Coordinates of C-alpha atoms and ligand atoms in Angstrom, one line a residue:
M1 CA 88.6 146.9 83.6
E2 CA 91.5 144.9 82.0
R3 CA 93.8 146.0 84.9
I4 CA 91.2 144.8 87.4
V5 CA 90.8 141.5 85.7
S6 CA 94.6 141.1 85.5
L7 CA 95.0 141.9 89.3
C8 CA 92.2 139.4 90.1
K9 CA 94.2 136.6 88.5
R10 CA 97.7 137.8 89.7
R11 CA 96.6 138.2 93.3
G12 CA 94.3 135.2 93.5
F13 CA 90.9 136.9 93.7
V14 CA 89.3 135.2 90.6
F15 CA 90.5 132.4 88.2
Q16 CA 88.9 131.1 85.2
S17 CA 87.3 127.7 86.0
S18 CA 89.1 124.7 84.5
E19 CA 91.8 127.0 83.2
I20 CA 94.3 124.2 82.5
Y21 CA 91.8 122.9 80.0
G22 CA 91.2 126.2 78.3
G23 CA 88.4 127.3 80.7
I24 CA 84.7 126.9 80.5
N25 CA 82.6 129.9 79.5
G26 CA 80.5 131.5 82.3
F27 CA 82.2 129.7 85.2
W28 CA 84.7 131.2 87.7
D29 CA 86.7 130.1 90.7
Y30 CA 87.7 132.3 93.6
G31 CA 91.3 132.1 94.8
P32 CA 92.5 132.6 98.3
L33 CA 91.7 136.3 98.5
G34 CA 88.5 136.0 96.5
A35 CA 87.2 133.2 98.7
E36 CA 87.8 135.3 101.9
L37 CA 86.2 138.3 100.3
K38 CA 83.1 136.4 99.3
R39 CA 82.8 134.7 102.7
N40 CA 83.0 138.1 104.4
V41 CA 80.3 139.5 102.1
K42 CA 78.0 136.6 102.8
D43 CA 78.7 136.5 106.6
F44 CA 78.0 140.2 106.9
W45 CA 74.8 140.0 104.8
W46 CA 73.6 137.1 107.0
R47 CA 74.4 139.0 110.2
V48 CA 72.6 142.1 109.0
M49 CA 69.6 140.4 107.5
T50 CA 69.1 137.6 110.0
Q51 CA 71.1 137.5 113.2
R52 CA 70.6 141.2 114.1
R53 CA 66.9 141.1 113.5
D54 CA 64.0 139.5 115.4
D55 CA 61.8 139.2 112.4
V56 CA 64.0 137.2 109.9
V57 CA 65.1 133.6 110.1
G58 CA 67.4 131.5 107.9
L59 CA 67.0 128.5 105.6
D60 CA 69.5 126.3 103.8
A61 CA 67.7 124.2 101.1
T62 CA 68.8 121.9 98.4
I63 CA 69.8 122.9 94.9
I64 CA 67.8 120.2 93.2
M65 CA 64.1 120.3 94.2
H66 CA 60.9 118.7 93.0
P67 CA 60.4 119.7 89.4
K68 CA 56.8 120.8 90.2
I69 CA 58.3 123.8 92.0
W70 CA 59.5 125.2 88.7
E71 CA 56.1 124.6 87.1
A72 CA 54.4 126.5 90.0
S73 CA 56.9 129.4 89.8
G74 CA 56.5 129.7 86.0
H75 CA 60.2 128.9 85.3
T76 CA 59.5 125.9 83.0
T77 CA 57.4 128.0 80.8
T78 CA 58.6 131.6 81.1
F79 CA 62.2 131.6 82.3
A80 CA 63.6 132.0 78.8
D81 CA 65.6 134.5 76.8
P82 CA 65.2 135.2 73.1
M83 CA 68.3 134.0 71.3
V84 CA 69.7 134.4 67.8
D85 CA 72.6 132.6 66.1
C86 CA 75.1 134.0 63.6
L87 CA 74.6 132.2 60.3
L88 CA 78.3 132.3 59.6
T89 CA 80.1 131.5 62.9
K90 CA 77.1 129.9 64.8
K91 CA 77.9 132.1 67.7
R92 CA 74.8 132.7 69.9
F93 CA 73.6 136.0 71.2
R94 CA 70.7 137.3 73.3
A95 CA 68.4 139.0 70.8
D96 CA 67.7 141.8 73.2
Q97 CA 71.4 142.6 73.5
I98 CA 72.1 143.2 69.8
E99 CA 73.2 146.8 69.2
P100 CA 71.2 148.4 66.3
Q101 CA 73.4 149.0 63.3
S102 CA 73.1 151.0 60.1
G103 CA 74.8 150.4 56.7
V104 CA 74.3 148.7 53.4
V105 CA 73.0 145.1 53.3
Y106 CA 74.2 142.8 50.5
H107 CA 71.5 140.2 49.7
Y108 CA 72.0 137.0 47.8
S109 CA 69.3 134.6 46.7
G110 CA 71.7 131.6 46.7
A111 CA 74.8 130.3 45.0
E112 CA 76.0 127.7 42.5
D113 CA 79.3 125.9 42.3
S114 CA 81.2 127.2 39.3
T115 CA 83.1 123.9 38.9
D116 CA 80.1 121.7 39.4
K117 CA 76.7 123.1 38.3
A118 CA 74.8 120.3 40.0
K119 CA 75.8 121.8 43.3
T120 CA 73.5 124.7 44.2
S121 CA 72.0 126.4 47.2
S122 CA 68.8 128.4 47.1
E123 CA 69.2 129.5 50.7
P124 CA 69.1 133.3 50.9
Y125 CA 71.9 135.1 52.8
S126 CA 72.7 138.7 53.6
V127 CA 75.6 140.6 55.1
L128 CA 75.6 144.1 56.5
L129 CA 78.5 146.4 55.7
A130 CA 79.3 149.6 57.6
P131 CA 79.2 152.7 55.3
G132 CA 82.3 153.0 53.2
K133 CA 83.4 149.3 53.5
N134 CA 84.6 147.4 50.4
P135 CA 81.7 145.3 48.9
D136 CA 84.3 142.5 48.4
S137 CA 84.2 141.8 52.1
A138 CA 80.4 141.0 51.8
R139 CA 81.1 138.7 49.0
K140 CA 83.9 137.0 50.9
A141 CA 81.5 136.4 53.9
A142 CA 78.8 135.1 51.5
R143 CA 81.2 132.7 49.9
Q144 CA 82.2 131.4 53.3
F145 CA 78.5 130.9 54.1
Y146 CA 77.9 128.9 51.0
A147 CA 81.1 126.9 51.4
Q148 CA 79.8 125.7 54.7
R149 CA 76.9 124.3 52.6
G150 CA 79.1 122.4 50.2
I151 CA 79.4 125.1 47.5
V152 CA 83.2 125.3 47.4
E153 CA 83.7 127.6 44.4
A154 CA 80.6 129.7 45.0
R155 CA 79.2 132.0 42.2
L156 CA 76.8 134.3 44.2
L157 CA 73.3 134.7 42.7
D158 CA 71.2 137.9 42.4
E159 CA 73.3 140.3 44.5
R160 CA 71.3 143.3 45.5
T161 CA 71.9 146.0 48.0
E162 CA 69.6 147.8 50.5
K163 CA 70.3 150.7 52.9
V164 CA 69.2 149.9 56.5
E165 CA 69.0 152.0 59.7
N166 CA 69.2 150.7 63.2
S167 CA 68.8 147.0 62.3
T168 CA 69.2 144.3 64.9
R169 CA 69.2 141.5 62.3
Y170 CA 73.0 141.3 61.9
N171 CA 75.9 140.2 63.9
Q172 CA 77.7 143.3 65.2
E173 CA 81.0 141.4 65.1
N174 CA 81.0 140.4 61.4
G175 CA 77.9 141.7 59.8
S176 CA 76.4 138.3 59.0
L177 CA 72.7 137.7 59.0
L178 CA 71.4 136.2 62.3
T179 CA 68.7 133.6 62.6
E180 CA 65.1 134.6 63.7
A181 CA 64.9 134.9 67.5
R182 CA 63.9 131.7 69.4
M183 CA 63.1 131.3 73.1
F184 CA 65.7 129.4 75.1
N185 CA 65.0 128.2 78.6
L186 CA 67.8 129.1 80.9
M187 CA 67.4 126.2 83.4
F188 CA 70.1 123.5 83.5
K189 CA 68.5 120.1 83.3
T190 CA 69.6 116.9 85.0
Y191 CA 68.2 113.5 85.9
V192 CA 67.5 112.1 89.3
G193 CA 68.4 108.4 89.6
P194 CA 69.9 106.1 87.1
V195 CA 67.3 106.4 84.3
E196 CA 67.5 109.4 82.0
S197 CA 63.7 109.7 81.3
A198 CA 61.2 112.6 81.2
E199 CA 59.8 111.7 84.6
N200 CA 63.2 111.8 86.2
T201 CA 64.1 115.2 84.8
A202 CA 65.1 117.8 87.4
Y203 CA 66.6 121.2 87.3
L204 CA 69.5 123.0 89.0
R205 CA 67.7 125.8 90.8
P206 CA 67.9 129.1 88.8
E207 CA 67.1 131.1 92.1
T208 CA 67.2 130.3 95.8
A209 CA 63.8 132.0 96.4
Q210 CA 61.5 129.1 95.5
A211 CA 62.8 126.9 98.2
I212 CA 61.8 129.6 100.7
F213 CA 58.3 129.7 99.4
A214 CA 58.0 125.9 99.3
Q215 CA 59.2 125.7 102.9
F216 CA 57.2 128.7 104.1
K217 CA 54.7 126.7 106.3
N218 CA 57.4 124.5 107.9
V219 CA 59.5 127.5 108.8
A220 CA 56.6 129.6 110.0
D221 CA 55.4 126.7 112.2
V222 CA 58.8 125.9 113.8
S223 CA 60.1 129.5 114.2
R224 CA 56.8 130.7 115.8
Q225 CA 57.1 133.8 113.7
K226 CA 54.0 135.8 112.8
V227 CA 53.5 137.9 109.6
P228 CA 55.3 140.3 109.0
F229 CA 58.5 138.2 109.1
G230 CA 61.1 137.0 106.6
I231 CA 63.1 133.9 105.6
C232 CA 66.4 134.3 104.0
Q233 CA 68.9 132.1 102.3
I234 CA 72.3 132.2 100.6
G235 CA 73.2 129.7 98.0
K236 CA 74.2 128.7 94.5
A237 CA 72.0 129.3 91.5
F238 CA 72.5 128.2 87.9
R239 CA 71.4 129.8 84.7
N240 CA 72.5 128.6 81.2
E241 CA 73.0 132.2 80.1
I242 CA 73.2 132.6 76.4
N243 CA 75.9 135.2 76.6
P244 CA 78.0 135.1 79.8
R245 CA 79.9 138.4 79.8
N246 CA 81.7 141.1 81.7
F247 CA 84.0 138.8 83.7
T248 CA 81.9 137.3 86.6
F249 CA 79.0 139.7 86.2
R250 CA 76.9 137.4 84.1
S251 CA 77.9 133.8 85.0
R252 CA 76.2 130.5 84.5
E253 CA 76.9 129.4 88.1
F254 CA 76.6 132.1 90.8
E255 CA 75.4 132.7 94.4
Q256 CA 72.4 134.6 95.5
M257 CA 71.5 136.2 98.9
E258 CA 67.7 136.4 99.0
L259 CA 65.2 137.5 101.6
E260 CA 61.5 136.8 101.2
F261 CA 59.8 139.1 103.7
F262 CA 56.1 138.1 104.2
I263 CA 53.6 140.8 105.0
R264 CA 49.8 141.2 105.5
P265 CA 47.7 142.1 102.5
D266 CA 46.7 145.7 102.6
E267 CA 43.1 144.8 103.3
A268 CA 44.2 143.0 106.5
V269 CA 46.3 146.0 107.6
E270 CA 43.4 148.3 107.0
A271 CA 41.0 146.1 109.0
I272 CA 43.4 146.0 111.9
C273 CA 44.7 149.6 111.9
G274 CA 41.9 151.6 110.2
S275 CA 44.1 152.8 107.4
V276 CA 47.2 151.9 105.5
A277 CA 50.3 154.1 105.7
R278 CA 52.0 154.9 102.4
P279 CA 55.4 156.5 101.7
A280 CA 55.3 160.2 102.3
G281 CA 58.5 161.2 100.6
P282 CA 62.1 160.2 99.9
G283 CA 64.4 158.5 102.5
H284 CA 64.1 155.8 105.0
P285 CA 60.6 155.4 106.5
G286 CA 62.0 154.5 109.9
E287 CA 61.1 151.6 112.3
P288 CA 58.5 149.3 110.9
Q289 CA 54.9 150.1 112.0
A290 CA 51.8 147.9 112.2
N291 CA 49.9 150.1 109.7
W292 CA 52.5 149.6 106.9
G293 CA 51.1 148.3 103.6
W294 CA 53.2 146.8 100.8
Q295 CA 54.4 150.1 99.6
M296 CA 55.9 151.1 102.9
W297 CA 57.6 147.7 103.3
H298 CA 58.9 147.9 99.8
K299 CA 60.4 151.4 100.4
Y300 CA 61.8 150.2 103.8
W301 CA 63.7 147.3 102.2
V302 CA 65.0 149.5 99.3
E303 CA 66.5 151.9 101.9
E304 CA 67.8 149.1 104.1
R305 CA 69.6 147.6 101.2
L306 CA 71.1 150.9 100.0
A307 CA 72.4 151.4 103.6
F308 CA 73.9 147.9 103.5
Y309 CA 75.9 148.7 100.4
E310 CA 77.1 152.0 101.9
S311 CA 78.1 150.2 105.1
I312 CA 80.5 147.9 103.2
G313 CA 82.1 150.8 101.3
L314 CA 80.1 151.4 98.1
P315 CA 79.5 155.1 98.1
R316 CA 76.0 156.3 97.4
T317 CA 77.3 158.1 94.3
T318 CA 78.3 154.8 92.7
L319 CA 74.8 153.3 93.2
V320 CA 71.6 154.0 91.2
E321 CA 68.1 153.3 92.5
Y322 CA 66.2 152.3 89.4
W323 CA 62.4 152.0 89.6
Q324 CA 61.3 149.6 86.8
K325 CA 58.7 151.1 84.5
P326 CA 55.3 149.4 84.4
E327 CA 56.1 147.7 81.1
E328 CA 59.3 146.2 82.5
L329 CA 57.7 144.6 85.6
A330 CA 57.5 140.8 85.9
H331 CA 53.8 139.7 85.6
Y332 CA 53.6 139.1 89.4
A333 CA 55.4 142.3 90.5
R334 CA 53.7 145.4 91.7
A335 CA 56.9 147.4 91.9
T336 CA 60.6 146.5 91.5
V337 CA 63.6 148.6 92.3
D338 CA 66.9 147.6 90.9
I339 CA 70.0 148.7 92.8
L340 CA 72.6 149.3 90.1
Y341 CA 76.4 149.8 90.6
K342 CA 78.3 151.9 88.1
F343 CA 80.7 149.2 86.9
P344 CA 83.5 150.4 84.5
F345 CA 81.8 148.3 81.7
S346 CA 78.4 149.9 82.3
K347 CA 76.8 151.7 79.4
R348 CA 76.8 155.4 79.5
D349 CA 73.7 157.6 79.5
A350 CA 73.1 160.6 77.2
A351 CA 75.1 162.8 79.5
G352 CA 78.1 160.4 79.4
E353 CA 77.5 159.2 82.9
L354 CA 77.9 155.4 83.7
A355 CA 74.3 154.1 83.8
G356 CA 75.0 151.2 86.2
E357 CA 74.3 147.5 86.1
E358 CA 72.1 145.5 88.4
L359 CA 73.5 144.3 91.8
E360 CA 70.1 143.5 93.4
G361 CA 66.4 143.6 92.7
I362 CA 63.8 144.5 95.4
A363 CA 60.5 143.3 94.2
A364 CA 57.0 143.6 95.7
R365 CA 55.8 140.2 94.4
S366 CA 52.2 140.3 95.9
D367 CA 50.8 136.9 97.0
F368 CA 51.7 135.3 93.7
D369 CA 54.4 132.8 94.8
L370 CA 52.7 131.3 97.8
S371 CA 49.4 131.2 95.9
Q372 CA 51.0 129.3 93.0
H373 CA 52.6 126.7 95.4
Q374 CA 49.2 126.4 97.2
R375 CA 47.5 125.6 93.8
F376 CA 50.2 123.3 92.5
S377 CA 50.9 121.3 95.7
G378 CA 47.3 121.3 97.0
K379 CA 48.8 122.3 100.4
G380 CA 47.4 125.4 102.2
M381 CA 49.9 128.3 102.3
G382 CA 47.6 130.7 104.2
V383 CA 48.2 131.9 107.7
F384 CA 45.7 132.5 110.5
D385 CA 46.0 136.0 112.0
E386 CA 44.2 136.3 115.3
E387 CA 44.6 140.1 115.4
L388 CA 42.8 140.3 112.1
K389 CA 39.9 138.1 113.2
L390 CA 39.4 140.2 116.3
A391 CA 39.6 143.5 114.4
W392 CA 37.3 142.3 111.7
A393 CA 34.5 141.5 114.2
K394 CA 34.6 145.2 115.3
L395 CA 34.3 146.7 111.8
D396 CA 31.0 148.2 110.6
E397 CA 29.2 146.4 107.8
A398 CA 30.1 149.0 105.1
K399 CA 33.9 148.6 105.9
K400 CA 33.6 144.8 105.9
A401 CA 31.9 144.8 102.5
A402 CA 34.4 147.3 101.0
L403 CA 37.5 145.3 102.2
S404 CA 35.9 142.0 101.2
Q405 CA 35.2 143.3 97.8
R406 CA 38.7 144.6 97.3
Y407 CA 40.3 141.3 98.5
F408 CA 37.9 139.3 96.3
E409 CA 38.9 141.3 93.3
S410 CA 42.6 141.0 93.8
R411 CA 42.3 137.2 94.3
R412 CA 40.0 136.8 91.3
N413 CA 42.5 138.8 89.2
Y414 CA 45.3 136.6 90.2
L415 CA 43.3 133.4 89.5
V416 CA 42.2 134.6 86.1
K417 CA 45.7 135.7 85.2
T418 CA 47.0 132.3 86.0
N419 CA 44.4 130.6 83.7
E420 CA 41.8 129.5 86.2
E421 CA 38.5 129.4 84.3
P422 CA 36.3 132.5 85.2
A423 CA 33.5 130.7 87.1
G424 CA 36.0 128.7 89.2
A425 CA 38.1 131.8 89.8
E426 CA 35.0 133.7 90.9
A427 CA 33.9 131.0 93.3
R428 CA 37.4 130.5 94.8
A429 CA 38.0 134.2 95.2
R430 CA 34.7 134.5 97.1
E431 CA 35.7 131.7 99.4
E432 CA 39.0 133.4 100.0
A433 CA 37.4 136.7 100.8
A434 CA 35.2 134.9 103.3
G435 CA 38.4 133.4 104.7
L436 CA 39.8 136.9 105.2
A437 CA 36.9 137.8 107.4
R438 CA 37.8 134.8 109.6
G439 CA 41.4 135.9 109.9
S440 CA 43.0 133.9 107.0
Y441 CA 45.0 135.0 104.0
V442 CA 47.9 134.1 101.8
P443 CA 50.8 136.5 102.8
H444 CA 52.2 138.9 100.3
V445 CA 56.0 139.2 99.9
I446 CA 58.7 141.8 99.4
E447 CA 61.9 140.2 98.0
P448 CA 65.4 141.8 98.2
S449 CA 67.4 139.5 95.9
A450 CA 71.2 140.1 95.6
G451 CA 74.0 138.4 93.8
V452 CA 77.1 137.5 95.8
D453 CA 79.4 137.4 92.7
R454 CA 78.2 140.7 91.3
L455 CA 78.7 142.3 94.7
A456 CA 82.2 140.9 95.0
L457 CA 83.0 142.3 91.6
A458 CA 81.5 145.7 92.5
L459 CA 83.6 145.7 95.7
I460 CA 86.8 144.8 93.7
C461 CA 86.1 147.5 91.1
N462 CA 85.3 150.1 93.8
A463 CA 88.4 149.2 95.8
Y464 CA 90.9 149.3 92.9
G465 CA 93.1 152.4 93.0
E466 CA 96.5 153.5 91.9
D467 CA 98.6 156.2 93.6
T468 CA 102.3 156.8 94.3
A469 CA 104.3 155.7 97.3
P470 CA 108.0 155.8 98.1
D471 CA 110.0 152.6 97.6
E472 CA 112.7 151.4 100.0
K473 CA 115.1 154.0 98.6
G474 CA 112.6 156.8 98.9
K475 CA 111.9 156.9 95.1
M476 CA 108.3 157.5 94.3
E477 CA 106.7 154.5 92.5
T478 CA 103.1 153.6 91.4
R479 CA 101.3 151.7 94.0
V480 CA 98.2 149.5 93.3
V481 CA 96.0 149.6 96.3
M482 CA 92.7 147.7 97.0
R483 CA 90.8 150.1 99.3
F484 CA 88.3 147.5 100.7
H485 CA 86.2 148.5 103.6
P486 CA 87.8 146.8 106.6
R487 CA 84.5 144.9 107.2
I488 CA 84.9 142.9 104.0
A489 CA 88.6 143.1 103.3
P490 CA 89.9 139.5 102.8
V491 CA 92.7 139.8 105.3
K492 CA 92.3 142.3 108.1
A493 CA 95.8 142.6 109.4
A494 CA 99.3 141.7 108.2
V495 CA 102.0 141.1 110.9
F496 CA 105.6 141.7 110.0
P497 CA 108.8 141.3 112.0
L498 CA 111.1 144.1 110.7
L499 CA 113.9 141.6 110.0
K500 CA 113.6 137.9 109.6
N501 CA 117.1 137.1 110.8
K502 CA 116.5 138.5 114.3
P503 CA 115.0 135.7 116.4
E504 CA 113.7 138.2 119.0
L505 CA 111.7 140.1 116.4
V506 CA 110.4 137.0 114.8
K507 CA 109.3 135.5 118.1
K508 CA 107.5 138.7 119.2
A509 CA 105.8 139.0 115.7
R510 CA 104.5 135.4 116.0
E511 CA 103.1 136.2 119.4
V512 CA 101.3 139.2 118.0
R513 CA 100.0 137.1 115.1
D514 CA 98.7 134.5 117.5
L515 CA 97.1 137.2 119.7
L516 CA 95.1 138.6 116.8
R517 CA 94.3 135.3 115.0
P518 CA 91.3 134.3 117.1
H519 CA 89.6 137.5 116.3
M520 CA 90.4 138.1 112.6
T521 CA 92.1 136.9 109.4
V522 CA 95.8 137.6 109.8
F523 CA 98.6 137.2 107.3
Y524 CA 102.1 136.7 108.6
D525 CA 105.0 137.8 106.3
E526 CA 108.7 137.9 107.0
A527 CA 110.0 137.7 103.5
G528 CA 111.6 140.7 101.7
A529 CA 112.1 144.4 102.5
I530 CA 109.4 145.9 104.7
G531 CA 108.3 148.4 101.9
R532 CA 107.8 145.5 99.5
R533 CA 105.8 143.6 102.1
Y534 CA 103.5 146.7 102.7
R535 CA 103.0 146.9 98.9
R536 CA 102.0 143.3 98.6
Q537 CA 99.4 143.8 101.3
D538 CA 98.2 147.0 99.7
E539 CA 97.4 145.0 96.5
A540 CA 95.6 142.4 98.6
G541 CA 93.5 145.2 100.3
T542 CA 94.7 144.5 103.8
P543 CA 93.7 147.6 105.8
F544 CA 96.2 147.3 108.6
G545 CA 99.9 146.4 108.8
V546 CA 101.5 145.7 112.1
T547 CA 105.3 145.9 112.3
I548 CA 107.4 144.5 115.1
D549 CA 110.6 146.5 115.3
F550 CA 113.4 147.2 117.7
D551 CA 111.2 149.7 119.6
T552 CA 108.9 146.8 120.4
L553 CA 111.8 145.0 122.1
G554 CA 112.4 148.2 124.2
E555 CA 115.8 148.9 122.6
Q556 CA 115.0 152.6 122.0
G557 CA 113.6 153.1 125.5
A558 CA 111.4 151.4 128.0
E559 CA 108.4 153.6 127.2
L560 CA 108.2 152.0 123.7
K561 CA 108.6 148.4 124.8
D562 CA 105.7 146.2 123.7
T563 CA 104.4 148.7 121.2
V564 CA 104.1 148.1 117.5
T565 CA 104.0 150.3 114.4
L566 CA 100.4 150.3 113.0
R567 CA 100.3 151.3 109.4
E568 CA 97.0 152.2 107.7
R569 CA 96.7 151.1 104.1
D570 CA 94.9 154.1 102.6
S571 CA 96.7 157.0 104.3
M572 CA 99.9 155.0 104.8
K573 CA 100.1 156.8 108.2
Q574 CA 102.0 155.1 110.9
S575 CA 101.3 155.2 114.7
R576 CA 102.5 153.4 117.7
V577 CA 100.1 151.2 119.5
K578 CA 100.5 149.1 122.6
I579 CA 100.3 145.3 121.9
D580 CA 97.7 144.8 124.6
A581 CA 95.4 147.5 123.0
L582 CA 95.9 146.2 119.4
A583 CA 93.1 143.6 119.2
A584 CA 90.4 145.9 120.6
L585 CA 91.5 148.8 118.4
L586 CA 91.4 146.7 115.2
L587 CA 88.2 144.9 116.1
E588 CA 86.4 148.3 116.5
R589 CA 87.5 149.1 112.9
I590 CA 86.6 145.8 111.2
R591 CA 83.2 145.1 112.7
Ligands
GAP601 N1 64.4 135.6 93.0 C1 64.5 136.7 92.1 C2 65.7 136.7 91.2 O1 66.3 135.7 91.1 P1 67.0 138.1 89.5 O2 67.0 139.5 89.3 O3 66.9 137.2 88.4 O4 65.9 137.8 90.6 C3 68.7 138.3 91.5 O5 68.4 137.7 90.3 C4 70.1 138.7 91.5 O6 70.9 137.6 91.2 C5 70.6 139.7 90.5 O7 70.3 141.1 90.9 C6 72.0 139.5 90.4 O8 72.8 140.1 91.4 C7 72.1 138.0 90.6 N2 72.2 137.3 89.2 C8 71.2 137.0 88.4 N3 71.7 136.4 87.3 C9 73.0 136.3 87.4 C10 74.1 135.8 86.6 N4 73.8 135.2 85.5 N5 75.4 135.9 87.1 C11 75.6 136.5 88.3 N6 74.7 137.0 89.1 C12 73.4 136.9 88.7

């Protein structure tokens, strides 16, 4: 990983934010190559998720929204991580990320100052030592702890030891006792307007998804889309993570690419189609069908998203499809699949295999989100489904009663879970079940939610390679090569005149550059030996090198005139291509 981080800085993929001031933890900037890579990732996601589909439209919403949105979504109350502080260094950790440790704990009940008996502390303190470590290091840490409390020459009181196994109460870096866990809300707060008061408090969005729910009705109305359909958005999100780590993997400012795909509740599908199709086995379930319930749609999006990652060069073997266990699911989720990438810093499983870290979550979120916004805003989030109304009228009474009862129960469960008092929940759920019979319901949603920065990091890790290649004198040397899929490579083609002091070569090379530039990102380079120029582009991940040489000018025969050398980054193979065929050939490879 160190080599990858160092390449990122050296070649301008990623820089530490505010580096000249010592950086700011959890914030990263993308340099010229990183900015192109990220843009390519987002553009391709947008093309695949929206522009190439009839059933998904886009949204671009603000980062700061009405604070009620975060009450409705549950973020103000539940978007929190447990945190603990080191009692010695004050460093903060996520309580659930502390590795269990075993050893001997040295406990002290307090300390007194040996030069001034009036100075005492009765605050207990403990240090964990790994087996075999010198007890003096525990005493040293304890003296430091009491020195911070004004006991400069500390005499430690009531030392006692205790063996512990797999404890998470101690700082893994120095053994010091940690505070008890406290919940810490991850949303960044700010104020809207000149007065810093409670009523002017607002939040930087911690996810892009909520804007989609809040604008659901507007988008549905103007786009004339009918359920099932989706709304997607790409944008910044902010989380005041307790422990930003693993380079850009867990940042405090990052970008998300989220789709909210709205579907009929299963009861509506059954009323219309007679039954609800469920996944029959592994693999892609194929083209969407009217009789799909939430499980088929969920499976469909998991497979679509896996195919997306493969299409930009992440091999299936580097990805893990992780189905969350029931106890891991968010309270609103019926099922969630995390797509993990095997980052070099991932933990290893019992077999020594990289376990993977989350790139994207695909959650079946039921009708929770729209229902919450309906309740908190007082604005209806339901849709009218003509097909359902017509189908319902044709059902026999037993079927109507069974579907109504199921819908009533699921709505009542939601209302009770979200603290509606039981009588009110019962009455409202009955009303909503009656609404279903008239063709109305609040749509359910499947949410594929991906992080741009995590994906960019996965692509960088996956692309990084080292092999050997001959230098200008034919001597083999180590080559660093970024094997990006041409679709997302920051620069698609590099154009080189063989020599920069031959005006005819330079003129022709510039013509080729200008020919390609309207179609793709092109880098023009005339400085240095050609081998060195190739090597620079290998490190940048440029898949194609185009060299204009004396053959291009026709000096070695008319048949080679107006042809160039096309060099492929990965195989280093070279072939001759006609200039007028070049753009089409490259476009085919990069789209
Ligand atoms: N709307 C659902 C949602 O936000 P999430 O799992 O919290 O779900 C979705 O976030 C994706 O956003 C993650 O899979 C990850 O790729 C990205 N993400 C979340 N927190 C992040 C962080 N601190 N730094 C970088 N990316 C993050």
